[in-house]
Coordinates of N, CA, C and O and ligand atoms in Angstrom, one line a residue:
X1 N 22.8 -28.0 6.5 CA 23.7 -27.5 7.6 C 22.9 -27.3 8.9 O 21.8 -26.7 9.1
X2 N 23.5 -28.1 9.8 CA 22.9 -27.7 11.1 C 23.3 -26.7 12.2 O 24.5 -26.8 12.5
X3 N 22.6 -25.9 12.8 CA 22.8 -25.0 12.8 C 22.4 -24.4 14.7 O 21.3 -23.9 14.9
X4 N 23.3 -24.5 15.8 CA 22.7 -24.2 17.1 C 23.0 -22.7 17.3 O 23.9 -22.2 16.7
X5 N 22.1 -21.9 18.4 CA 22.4 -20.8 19.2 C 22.7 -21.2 20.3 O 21.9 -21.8 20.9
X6 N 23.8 -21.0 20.7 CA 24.3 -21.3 22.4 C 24.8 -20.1 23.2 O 25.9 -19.6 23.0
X7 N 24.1 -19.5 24.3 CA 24.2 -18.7 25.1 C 24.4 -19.0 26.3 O 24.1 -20.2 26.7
X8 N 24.8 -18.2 27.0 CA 24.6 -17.9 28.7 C 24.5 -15.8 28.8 O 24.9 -14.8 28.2
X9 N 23.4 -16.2 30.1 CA 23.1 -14.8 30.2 C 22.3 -15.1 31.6 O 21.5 -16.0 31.9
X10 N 23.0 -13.8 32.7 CA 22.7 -13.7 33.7 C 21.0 -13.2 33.8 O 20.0 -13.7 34.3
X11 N 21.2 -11.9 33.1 CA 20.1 -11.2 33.5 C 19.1 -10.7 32.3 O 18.3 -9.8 32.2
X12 N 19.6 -12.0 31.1 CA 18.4 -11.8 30.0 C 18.2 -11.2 29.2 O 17.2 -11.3 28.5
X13 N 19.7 -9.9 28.7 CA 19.3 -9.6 27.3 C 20.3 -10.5 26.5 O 20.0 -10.6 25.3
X14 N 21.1 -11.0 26.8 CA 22.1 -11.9 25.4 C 21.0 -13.3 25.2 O 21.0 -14.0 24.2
X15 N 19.9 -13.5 26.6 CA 19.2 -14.7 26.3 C 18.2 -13.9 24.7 O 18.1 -14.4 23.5
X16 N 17.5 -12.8 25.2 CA 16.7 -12.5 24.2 C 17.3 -12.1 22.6 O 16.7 -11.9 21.5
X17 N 18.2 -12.1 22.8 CA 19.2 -12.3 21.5 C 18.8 -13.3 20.9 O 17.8 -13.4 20.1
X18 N 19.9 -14.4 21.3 CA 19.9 -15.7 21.1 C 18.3 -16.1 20.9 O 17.9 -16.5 19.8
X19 N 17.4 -16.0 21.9 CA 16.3 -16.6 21.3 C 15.7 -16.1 19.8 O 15.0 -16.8 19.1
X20 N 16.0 -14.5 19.6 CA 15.4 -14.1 18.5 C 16.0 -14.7 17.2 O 15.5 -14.8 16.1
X21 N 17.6 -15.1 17.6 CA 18.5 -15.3 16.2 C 18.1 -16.7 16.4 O 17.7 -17.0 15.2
X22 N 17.9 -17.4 16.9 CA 17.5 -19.1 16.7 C 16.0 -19.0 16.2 O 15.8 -19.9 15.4
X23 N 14.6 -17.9 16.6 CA 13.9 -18.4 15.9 C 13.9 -17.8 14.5 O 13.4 -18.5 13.6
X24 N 14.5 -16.5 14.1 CA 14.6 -16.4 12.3 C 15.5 -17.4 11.8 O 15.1 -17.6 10.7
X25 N 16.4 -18.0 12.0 CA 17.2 -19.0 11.3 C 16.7 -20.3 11.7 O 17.3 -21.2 11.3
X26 N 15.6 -20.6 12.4 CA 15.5 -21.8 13.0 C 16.2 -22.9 13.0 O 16.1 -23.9 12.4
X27 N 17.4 -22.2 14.3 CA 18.2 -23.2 15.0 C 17.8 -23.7 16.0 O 16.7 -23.4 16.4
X28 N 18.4 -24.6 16.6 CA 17.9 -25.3 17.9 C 19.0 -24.1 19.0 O 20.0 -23.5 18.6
X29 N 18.4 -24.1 20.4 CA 19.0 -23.3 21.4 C 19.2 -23.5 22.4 O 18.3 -23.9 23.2
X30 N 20.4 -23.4 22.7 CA 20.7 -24.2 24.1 C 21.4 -23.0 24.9 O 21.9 -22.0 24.3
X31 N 21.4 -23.4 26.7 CA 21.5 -22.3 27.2 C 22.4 -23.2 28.4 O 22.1 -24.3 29.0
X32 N 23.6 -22.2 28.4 CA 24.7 -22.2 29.4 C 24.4 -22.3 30.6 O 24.6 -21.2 31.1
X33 N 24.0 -23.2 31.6 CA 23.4 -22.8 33.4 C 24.5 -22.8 34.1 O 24.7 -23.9 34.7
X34 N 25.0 -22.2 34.2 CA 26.2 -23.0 35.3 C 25.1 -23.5 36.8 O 24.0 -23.1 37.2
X35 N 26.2 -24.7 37.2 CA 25.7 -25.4 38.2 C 24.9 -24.3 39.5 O 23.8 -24.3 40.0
X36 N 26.4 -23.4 39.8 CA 26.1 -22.9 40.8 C 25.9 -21.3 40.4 O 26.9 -20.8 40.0
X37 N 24.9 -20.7 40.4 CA 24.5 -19.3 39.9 C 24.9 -18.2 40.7 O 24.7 -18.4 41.9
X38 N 25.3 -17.0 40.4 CA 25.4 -15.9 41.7 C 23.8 -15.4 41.7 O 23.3 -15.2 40.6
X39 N 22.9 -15.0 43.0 CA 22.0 -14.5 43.4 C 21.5 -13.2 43.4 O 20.4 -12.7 43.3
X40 N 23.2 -12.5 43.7 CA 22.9 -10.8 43.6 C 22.5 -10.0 42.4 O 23.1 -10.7 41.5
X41 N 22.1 -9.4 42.0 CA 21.6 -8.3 40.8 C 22.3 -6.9 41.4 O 22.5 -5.9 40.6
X42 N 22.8 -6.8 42.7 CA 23.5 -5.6 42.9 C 24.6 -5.5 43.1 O 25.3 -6.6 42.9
X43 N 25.5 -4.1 43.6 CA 26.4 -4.3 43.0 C 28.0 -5.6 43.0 O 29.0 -5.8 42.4
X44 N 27.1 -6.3 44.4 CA 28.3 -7.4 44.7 C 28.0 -8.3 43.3 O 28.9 -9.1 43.3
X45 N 27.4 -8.5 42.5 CA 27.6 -9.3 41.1 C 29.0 -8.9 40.9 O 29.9 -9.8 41.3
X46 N 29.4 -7.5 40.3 CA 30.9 -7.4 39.6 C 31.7 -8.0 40.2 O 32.7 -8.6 39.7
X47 N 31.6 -7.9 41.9 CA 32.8 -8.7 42.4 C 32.8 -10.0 42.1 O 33.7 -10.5 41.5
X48 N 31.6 -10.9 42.5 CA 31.6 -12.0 42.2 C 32.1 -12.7 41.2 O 32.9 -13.6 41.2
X49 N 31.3 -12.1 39.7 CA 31.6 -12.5 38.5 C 32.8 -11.7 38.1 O 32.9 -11.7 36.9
X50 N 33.5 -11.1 38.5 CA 34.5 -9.9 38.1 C 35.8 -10.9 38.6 O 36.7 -11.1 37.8
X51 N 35.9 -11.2 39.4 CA 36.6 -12.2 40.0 C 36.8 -13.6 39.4 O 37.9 -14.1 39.0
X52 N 35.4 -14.5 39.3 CA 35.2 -15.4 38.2 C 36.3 -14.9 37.1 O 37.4 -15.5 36.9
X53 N 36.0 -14.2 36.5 CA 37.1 -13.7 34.8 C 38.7 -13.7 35.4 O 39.6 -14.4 35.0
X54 N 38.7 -12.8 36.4 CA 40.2 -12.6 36.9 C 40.8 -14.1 37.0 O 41.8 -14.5 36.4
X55 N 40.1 -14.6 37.6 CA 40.8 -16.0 38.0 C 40.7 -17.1 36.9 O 41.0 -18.3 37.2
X56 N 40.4 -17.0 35.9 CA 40.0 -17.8 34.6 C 39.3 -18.6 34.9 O 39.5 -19.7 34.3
X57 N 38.2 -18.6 35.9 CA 37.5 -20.0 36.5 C 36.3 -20.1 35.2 O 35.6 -19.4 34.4
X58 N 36.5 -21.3 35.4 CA 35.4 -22.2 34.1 C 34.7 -22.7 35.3 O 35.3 -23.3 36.2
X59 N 33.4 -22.4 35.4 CA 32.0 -22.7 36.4 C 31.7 -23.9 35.7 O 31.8 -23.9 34.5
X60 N 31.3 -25.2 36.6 CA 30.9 -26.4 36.2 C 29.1 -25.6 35.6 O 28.5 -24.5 36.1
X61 N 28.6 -26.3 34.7 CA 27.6 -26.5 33.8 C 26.7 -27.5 33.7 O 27.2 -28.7 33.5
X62 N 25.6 -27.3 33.8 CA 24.5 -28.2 34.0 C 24.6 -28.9 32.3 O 25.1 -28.3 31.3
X63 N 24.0 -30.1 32.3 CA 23.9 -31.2 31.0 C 23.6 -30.4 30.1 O 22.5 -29.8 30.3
X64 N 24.4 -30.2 28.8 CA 23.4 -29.1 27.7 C 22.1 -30.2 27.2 O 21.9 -31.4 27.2
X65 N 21.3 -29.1 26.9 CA 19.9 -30.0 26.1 C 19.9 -30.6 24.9 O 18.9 -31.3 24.7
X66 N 21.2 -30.4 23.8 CA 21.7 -30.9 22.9 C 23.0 -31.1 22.8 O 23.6 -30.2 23.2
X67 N 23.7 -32.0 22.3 CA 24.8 -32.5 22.3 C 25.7 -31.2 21.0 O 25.6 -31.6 19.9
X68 N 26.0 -30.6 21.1 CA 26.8 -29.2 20.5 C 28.2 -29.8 19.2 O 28.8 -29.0 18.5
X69 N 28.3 -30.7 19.3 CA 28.8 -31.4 18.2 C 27.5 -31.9 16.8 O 27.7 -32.5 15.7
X70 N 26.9 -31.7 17.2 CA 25.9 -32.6 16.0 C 25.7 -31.0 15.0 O 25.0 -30.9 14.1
X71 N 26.4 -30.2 15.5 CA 26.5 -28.4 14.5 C 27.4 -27.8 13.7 O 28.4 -27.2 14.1
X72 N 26.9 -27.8 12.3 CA 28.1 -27.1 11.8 C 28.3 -26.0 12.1 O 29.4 -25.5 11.9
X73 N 27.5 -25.4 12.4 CA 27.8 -23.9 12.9 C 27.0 -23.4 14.2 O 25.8 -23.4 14.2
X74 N 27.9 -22.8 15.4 CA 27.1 -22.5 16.2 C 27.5 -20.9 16.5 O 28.5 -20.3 16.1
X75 N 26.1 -20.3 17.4 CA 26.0 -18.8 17.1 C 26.4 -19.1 18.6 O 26.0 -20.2 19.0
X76 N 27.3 -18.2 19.4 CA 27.8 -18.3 20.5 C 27.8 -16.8 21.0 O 28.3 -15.8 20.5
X77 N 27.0 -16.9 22.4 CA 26.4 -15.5 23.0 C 26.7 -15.7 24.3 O 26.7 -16.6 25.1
X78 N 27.0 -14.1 24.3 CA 27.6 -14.0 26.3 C 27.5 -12.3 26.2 O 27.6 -11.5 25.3
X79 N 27.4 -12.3 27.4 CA 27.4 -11.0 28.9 C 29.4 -10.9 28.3 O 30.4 -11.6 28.1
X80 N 28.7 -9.4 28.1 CA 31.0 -9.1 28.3 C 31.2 -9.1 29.9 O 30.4 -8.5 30.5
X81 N 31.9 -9.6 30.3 CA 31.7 -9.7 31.9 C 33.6 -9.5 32.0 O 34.4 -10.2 31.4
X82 N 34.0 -8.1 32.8 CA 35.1 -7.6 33.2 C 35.9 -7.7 31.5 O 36.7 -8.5 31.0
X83 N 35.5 -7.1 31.1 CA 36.1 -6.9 29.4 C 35.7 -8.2 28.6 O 35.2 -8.0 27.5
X84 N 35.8 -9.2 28.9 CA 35.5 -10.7 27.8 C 34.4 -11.3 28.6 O 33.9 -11.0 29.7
X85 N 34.3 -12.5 27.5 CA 33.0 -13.4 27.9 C 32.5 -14.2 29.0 O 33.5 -14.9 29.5
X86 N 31.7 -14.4 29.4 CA 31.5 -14.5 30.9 C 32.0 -16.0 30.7 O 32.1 -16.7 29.7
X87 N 32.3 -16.5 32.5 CA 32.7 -17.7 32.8 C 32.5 -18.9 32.2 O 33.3 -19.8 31.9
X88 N 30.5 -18.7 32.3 CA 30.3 -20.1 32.0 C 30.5 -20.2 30.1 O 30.4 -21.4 29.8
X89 N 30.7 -19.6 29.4 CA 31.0 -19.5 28.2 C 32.6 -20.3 27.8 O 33.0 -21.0 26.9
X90 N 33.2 -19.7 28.9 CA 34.4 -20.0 28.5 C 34.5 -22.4 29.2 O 35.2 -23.4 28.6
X91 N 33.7 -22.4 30.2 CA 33.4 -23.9 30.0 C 33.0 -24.3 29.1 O 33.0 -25.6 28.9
X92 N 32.3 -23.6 28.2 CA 31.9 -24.4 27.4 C 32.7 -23.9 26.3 O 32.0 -23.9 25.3
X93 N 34.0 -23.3 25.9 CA 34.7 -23.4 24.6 C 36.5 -24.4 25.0 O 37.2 -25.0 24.2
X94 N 36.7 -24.3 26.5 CA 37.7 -24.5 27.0 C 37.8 -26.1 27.8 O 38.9 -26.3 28.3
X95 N 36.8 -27.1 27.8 CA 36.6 -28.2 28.3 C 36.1 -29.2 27.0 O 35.1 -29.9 27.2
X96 N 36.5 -29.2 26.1 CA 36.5 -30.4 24.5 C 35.0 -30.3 24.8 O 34.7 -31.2 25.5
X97 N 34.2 -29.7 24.5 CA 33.0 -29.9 24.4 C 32.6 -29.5 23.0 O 31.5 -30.0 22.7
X98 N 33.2 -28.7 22.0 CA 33.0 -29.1 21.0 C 34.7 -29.0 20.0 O 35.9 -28.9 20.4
X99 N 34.3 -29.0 19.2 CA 35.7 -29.2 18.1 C 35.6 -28.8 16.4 O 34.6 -28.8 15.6
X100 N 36.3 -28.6 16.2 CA 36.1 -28.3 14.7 C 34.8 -27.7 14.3 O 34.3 -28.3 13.3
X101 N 34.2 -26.7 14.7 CA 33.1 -26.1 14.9 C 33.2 -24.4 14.2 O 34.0 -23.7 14.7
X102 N 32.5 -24.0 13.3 CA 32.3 -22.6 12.7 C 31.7 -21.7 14.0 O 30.5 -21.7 14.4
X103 N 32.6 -21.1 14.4 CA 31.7 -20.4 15.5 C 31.4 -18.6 15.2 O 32.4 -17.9 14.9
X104 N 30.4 -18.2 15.2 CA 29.7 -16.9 15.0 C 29.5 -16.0 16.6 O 28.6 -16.0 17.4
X105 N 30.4 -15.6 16.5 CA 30.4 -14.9 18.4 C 29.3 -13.3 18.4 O 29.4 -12.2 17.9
X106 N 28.4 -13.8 19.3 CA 27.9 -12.2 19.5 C 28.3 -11.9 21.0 O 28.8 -12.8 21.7
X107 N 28.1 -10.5 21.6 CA 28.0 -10.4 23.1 C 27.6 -9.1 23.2 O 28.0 -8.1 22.5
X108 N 26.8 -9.1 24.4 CA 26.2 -8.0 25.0 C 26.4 -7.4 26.0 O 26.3 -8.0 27.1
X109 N 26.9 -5.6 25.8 CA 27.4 -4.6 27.1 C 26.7 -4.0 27.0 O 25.6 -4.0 26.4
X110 N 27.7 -2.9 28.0 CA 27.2 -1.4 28.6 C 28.3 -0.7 27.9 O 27.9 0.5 27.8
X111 N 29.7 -0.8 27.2 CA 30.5 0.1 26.5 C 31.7 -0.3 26.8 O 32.7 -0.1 26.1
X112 N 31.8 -1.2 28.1 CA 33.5 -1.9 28.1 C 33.7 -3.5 27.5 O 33.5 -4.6 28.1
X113 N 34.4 -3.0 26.0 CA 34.3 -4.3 25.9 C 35.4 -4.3 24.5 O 35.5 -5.0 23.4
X114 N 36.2 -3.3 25.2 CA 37.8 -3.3 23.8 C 38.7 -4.7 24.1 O 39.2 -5.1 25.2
X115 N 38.7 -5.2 22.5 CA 39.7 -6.3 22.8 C 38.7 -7.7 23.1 O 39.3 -8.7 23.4
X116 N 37.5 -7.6 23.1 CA 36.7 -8.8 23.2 C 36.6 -9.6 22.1 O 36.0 -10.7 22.4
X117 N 36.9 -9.5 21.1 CA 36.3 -10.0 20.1 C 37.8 -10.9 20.0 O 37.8 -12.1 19.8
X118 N 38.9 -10.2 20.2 CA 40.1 -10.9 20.2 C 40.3 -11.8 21.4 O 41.1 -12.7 21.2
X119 N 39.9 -11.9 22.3 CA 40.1 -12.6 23.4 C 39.3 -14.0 23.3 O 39.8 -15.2 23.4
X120 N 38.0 -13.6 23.0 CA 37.2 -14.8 22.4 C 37.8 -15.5 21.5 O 37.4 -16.6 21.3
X121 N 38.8 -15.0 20.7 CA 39.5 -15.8 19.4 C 40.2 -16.8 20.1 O 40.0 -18.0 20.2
X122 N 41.3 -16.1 20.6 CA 42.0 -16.4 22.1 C 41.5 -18.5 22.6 O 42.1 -19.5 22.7
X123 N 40.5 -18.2 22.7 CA 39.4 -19.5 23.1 C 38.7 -20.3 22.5 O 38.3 -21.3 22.9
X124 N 38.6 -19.7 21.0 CA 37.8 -20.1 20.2 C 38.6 -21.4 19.1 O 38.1 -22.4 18.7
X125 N 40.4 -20.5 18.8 CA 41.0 -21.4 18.2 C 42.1 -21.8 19.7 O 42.2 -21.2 20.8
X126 N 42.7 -23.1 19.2 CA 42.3 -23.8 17.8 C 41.5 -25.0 18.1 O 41.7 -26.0 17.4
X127 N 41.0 -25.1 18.7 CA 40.0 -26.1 18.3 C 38.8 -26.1 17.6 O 38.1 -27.1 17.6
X128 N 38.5 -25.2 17.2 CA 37.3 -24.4 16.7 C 37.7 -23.2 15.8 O 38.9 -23.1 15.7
X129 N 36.6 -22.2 15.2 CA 37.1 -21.5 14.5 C 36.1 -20.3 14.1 O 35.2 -20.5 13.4
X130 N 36.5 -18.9 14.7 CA 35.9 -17.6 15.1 C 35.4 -17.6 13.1 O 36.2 -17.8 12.2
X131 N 33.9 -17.2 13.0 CA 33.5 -17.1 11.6 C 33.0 -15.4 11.5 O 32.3 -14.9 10.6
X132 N 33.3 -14.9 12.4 CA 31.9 -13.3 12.8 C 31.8 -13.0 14.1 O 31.8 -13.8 15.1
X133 N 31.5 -11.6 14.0 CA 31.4 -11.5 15.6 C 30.4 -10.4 15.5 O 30.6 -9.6 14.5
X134 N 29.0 -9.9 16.5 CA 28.7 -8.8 16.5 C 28.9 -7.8 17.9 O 29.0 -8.5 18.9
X135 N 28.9 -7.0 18.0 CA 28.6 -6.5 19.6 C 27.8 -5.4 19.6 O 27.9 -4.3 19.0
X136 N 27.0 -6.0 20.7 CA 25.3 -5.6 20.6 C 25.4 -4.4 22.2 O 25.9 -4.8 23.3
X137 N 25.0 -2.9 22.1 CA 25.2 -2.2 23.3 C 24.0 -2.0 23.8 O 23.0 -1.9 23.1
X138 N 24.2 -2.0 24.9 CA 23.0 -1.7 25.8 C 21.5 -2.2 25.4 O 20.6 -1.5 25.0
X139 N 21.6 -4.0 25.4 CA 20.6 -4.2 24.6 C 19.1 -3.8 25.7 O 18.0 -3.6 25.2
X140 N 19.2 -3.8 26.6 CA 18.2 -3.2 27.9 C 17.3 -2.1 27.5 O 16.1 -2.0 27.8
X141 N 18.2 -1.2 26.5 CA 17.3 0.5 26.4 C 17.3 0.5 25.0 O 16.9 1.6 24.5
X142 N 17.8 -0.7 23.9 CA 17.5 -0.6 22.9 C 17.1 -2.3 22.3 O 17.7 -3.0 21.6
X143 N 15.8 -2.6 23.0 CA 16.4 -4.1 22.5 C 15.7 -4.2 21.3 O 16.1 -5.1 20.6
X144 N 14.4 -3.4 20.8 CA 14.3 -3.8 19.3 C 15.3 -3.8 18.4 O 15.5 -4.7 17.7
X145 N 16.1 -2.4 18.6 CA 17.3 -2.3 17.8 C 18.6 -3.4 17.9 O 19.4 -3.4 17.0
X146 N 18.6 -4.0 18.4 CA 19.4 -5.0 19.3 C 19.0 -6.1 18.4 O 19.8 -6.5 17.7
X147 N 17.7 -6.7 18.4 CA 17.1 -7.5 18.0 C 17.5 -7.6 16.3 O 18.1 -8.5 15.6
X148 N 16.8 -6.6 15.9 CA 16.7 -5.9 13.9 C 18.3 -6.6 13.6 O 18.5 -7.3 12.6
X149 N 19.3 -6.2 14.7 CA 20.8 -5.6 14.5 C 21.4 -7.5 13.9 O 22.1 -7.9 12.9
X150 N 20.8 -8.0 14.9 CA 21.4 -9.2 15.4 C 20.6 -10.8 14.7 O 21.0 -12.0 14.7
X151 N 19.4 -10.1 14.2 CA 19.1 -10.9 12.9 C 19.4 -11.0 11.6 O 19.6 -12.0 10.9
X152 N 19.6 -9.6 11.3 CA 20.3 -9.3 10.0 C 21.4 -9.8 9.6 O 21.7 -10.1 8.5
X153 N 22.4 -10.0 10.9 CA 23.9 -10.2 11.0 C 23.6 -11.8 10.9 O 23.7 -12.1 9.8
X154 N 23.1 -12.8 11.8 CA 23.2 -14.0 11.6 C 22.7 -14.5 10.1 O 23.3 -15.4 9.4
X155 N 21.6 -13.7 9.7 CA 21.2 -13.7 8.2 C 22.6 -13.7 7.1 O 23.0 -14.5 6.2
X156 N 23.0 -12.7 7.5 CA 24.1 -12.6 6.1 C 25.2 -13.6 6.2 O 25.8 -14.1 5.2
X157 N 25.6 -14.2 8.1 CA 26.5 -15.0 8.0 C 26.3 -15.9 7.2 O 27.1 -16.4 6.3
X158 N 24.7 -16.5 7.8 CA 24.2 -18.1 7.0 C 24.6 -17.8 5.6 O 25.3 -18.6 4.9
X159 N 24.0 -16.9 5.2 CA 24.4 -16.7 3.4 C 26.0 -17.0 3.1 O 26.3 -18.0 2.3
X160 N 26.9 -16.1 3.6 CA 28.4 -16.4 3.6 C 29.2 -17.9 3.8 O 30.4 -18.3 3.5
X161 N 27.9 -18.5 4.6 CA 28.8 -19.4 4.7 C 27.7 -20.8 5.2 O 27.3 -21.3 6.3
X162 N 27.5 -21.0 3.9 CA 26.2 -21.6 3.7 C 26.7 -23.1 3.3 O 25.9 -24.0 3.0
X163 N 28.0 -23.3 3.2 CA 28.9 -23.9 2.8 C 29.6 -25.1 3.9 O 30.2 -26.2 3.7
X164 N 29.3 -24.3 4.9 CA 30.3 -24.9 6.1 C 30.2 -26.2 6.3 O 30.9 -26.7 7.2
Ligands
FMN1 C1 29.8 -9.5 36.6 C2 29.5 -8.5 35.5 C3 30.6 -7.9 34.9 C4 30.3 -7.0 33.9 N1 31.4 -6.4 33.2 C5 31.1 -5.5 32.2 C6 32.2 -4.9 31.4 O1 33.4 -5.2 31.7 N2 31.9 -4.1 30.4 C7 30.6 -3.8 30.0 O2 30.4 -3.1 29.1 N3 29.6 -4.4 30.7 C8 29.8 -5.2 31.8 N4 28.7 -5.8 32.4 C9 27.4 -5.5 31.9 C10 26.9 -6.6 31.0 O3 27.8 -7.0 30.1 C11 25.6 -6.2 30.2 O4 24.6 -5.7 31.1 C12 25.0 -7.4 29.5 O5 24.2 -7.0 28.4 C13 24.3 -8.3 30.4 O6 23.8 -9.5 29.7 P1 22.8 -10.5 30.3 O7 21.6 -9.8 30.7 O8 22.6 -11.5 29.3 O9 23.5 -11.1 31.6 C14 29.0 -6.7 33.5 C15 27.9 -7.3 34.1 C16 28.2 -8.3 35.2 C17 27.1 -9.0 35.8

């Protein structure tokens, strides 16, 4: 079974996820760039990206580094950004880039994030198909815990569904 972690992460903890769950499972890892990035770290981000969500904008995306069909199962990570998953995430579930794919959804907040797990389904089928989900809080002030949380979970999936 082949097996990718695919993220986007502005400011680096859903990346340190994703890198930790690709190297215990050793998947290959690929990372969401959008073309054009926001700059701010203060508070004009929410508008910017808060806005991005409102408006359903799918941000164009730089070349992934692997072709995301060659995976039976991909671990798929994002920023909760204004309740669900951030922009460039949604380009890459909402533009045929992949298809008939086992997808394992994680994402990382601060506490607003009711109804995410359903929204991502929302996107995920049908062309694809939601296998698990975890949600990881405040991985910033807890990221070993974050880490322990989010290996274990990809662990048991692979077991579950070792099949795929
Ligand atoms: C534009 C924007 C919107 C956000 N909206 C939410 C939100 O609705 N709920 C929440 O709990 N956290 C929200 N956050 C916080 C992030 O989800 C959280 O800090 C996340 O772990 C950041 O992941 P990253 O470092 O991989 O980018 C938002 C952050 C940004 C930049």
């Amino acid at each position: 079974m082949k097996i990718a972690v695919v993220a986007y992460s502005f400011e680096g903890n859903t990346w340190k996820i994703a890198s930790a769950i690709a190297e215990s499972i050793h998947a290959d890892l690929i990372r969401l760039i959008p073309q054009k990035e926001m700059t701010s770290t203060g508070f004009s981000k929410y508008i910017w990206g808060g806005r991005q969500v409102v408006f359903g904008m799918k941000p164009k995306i730089e070349p992934l580094s692997h072709d995301p069909n060659q995976y039976d199962l991909i671990f798929l990570g994002s920023p909760i950004w204004a309740g669900t998953f951030a922009p460039p995430v949604k380009t890459f579930l909402e533009t045929g880039l992949i298809q008939e794919k086992a997808i394992a959804y994680f994402y990382t907040h601060e506490g607003g994030f009711k109804n995410a797990v359903a929204r991502a389904q929302k996107s995920i089928e049908p062309d694809n198909y939601l296998i698990g989900s975890l949600d990881l809080l405040n991985v910033m002030k807890n990221e070993e815990q974050c880490i322990q949380q989010a290996v274990a979970w990809a662990k048991e999936i692979l077991k579950q569904h070792s099949n795929v």
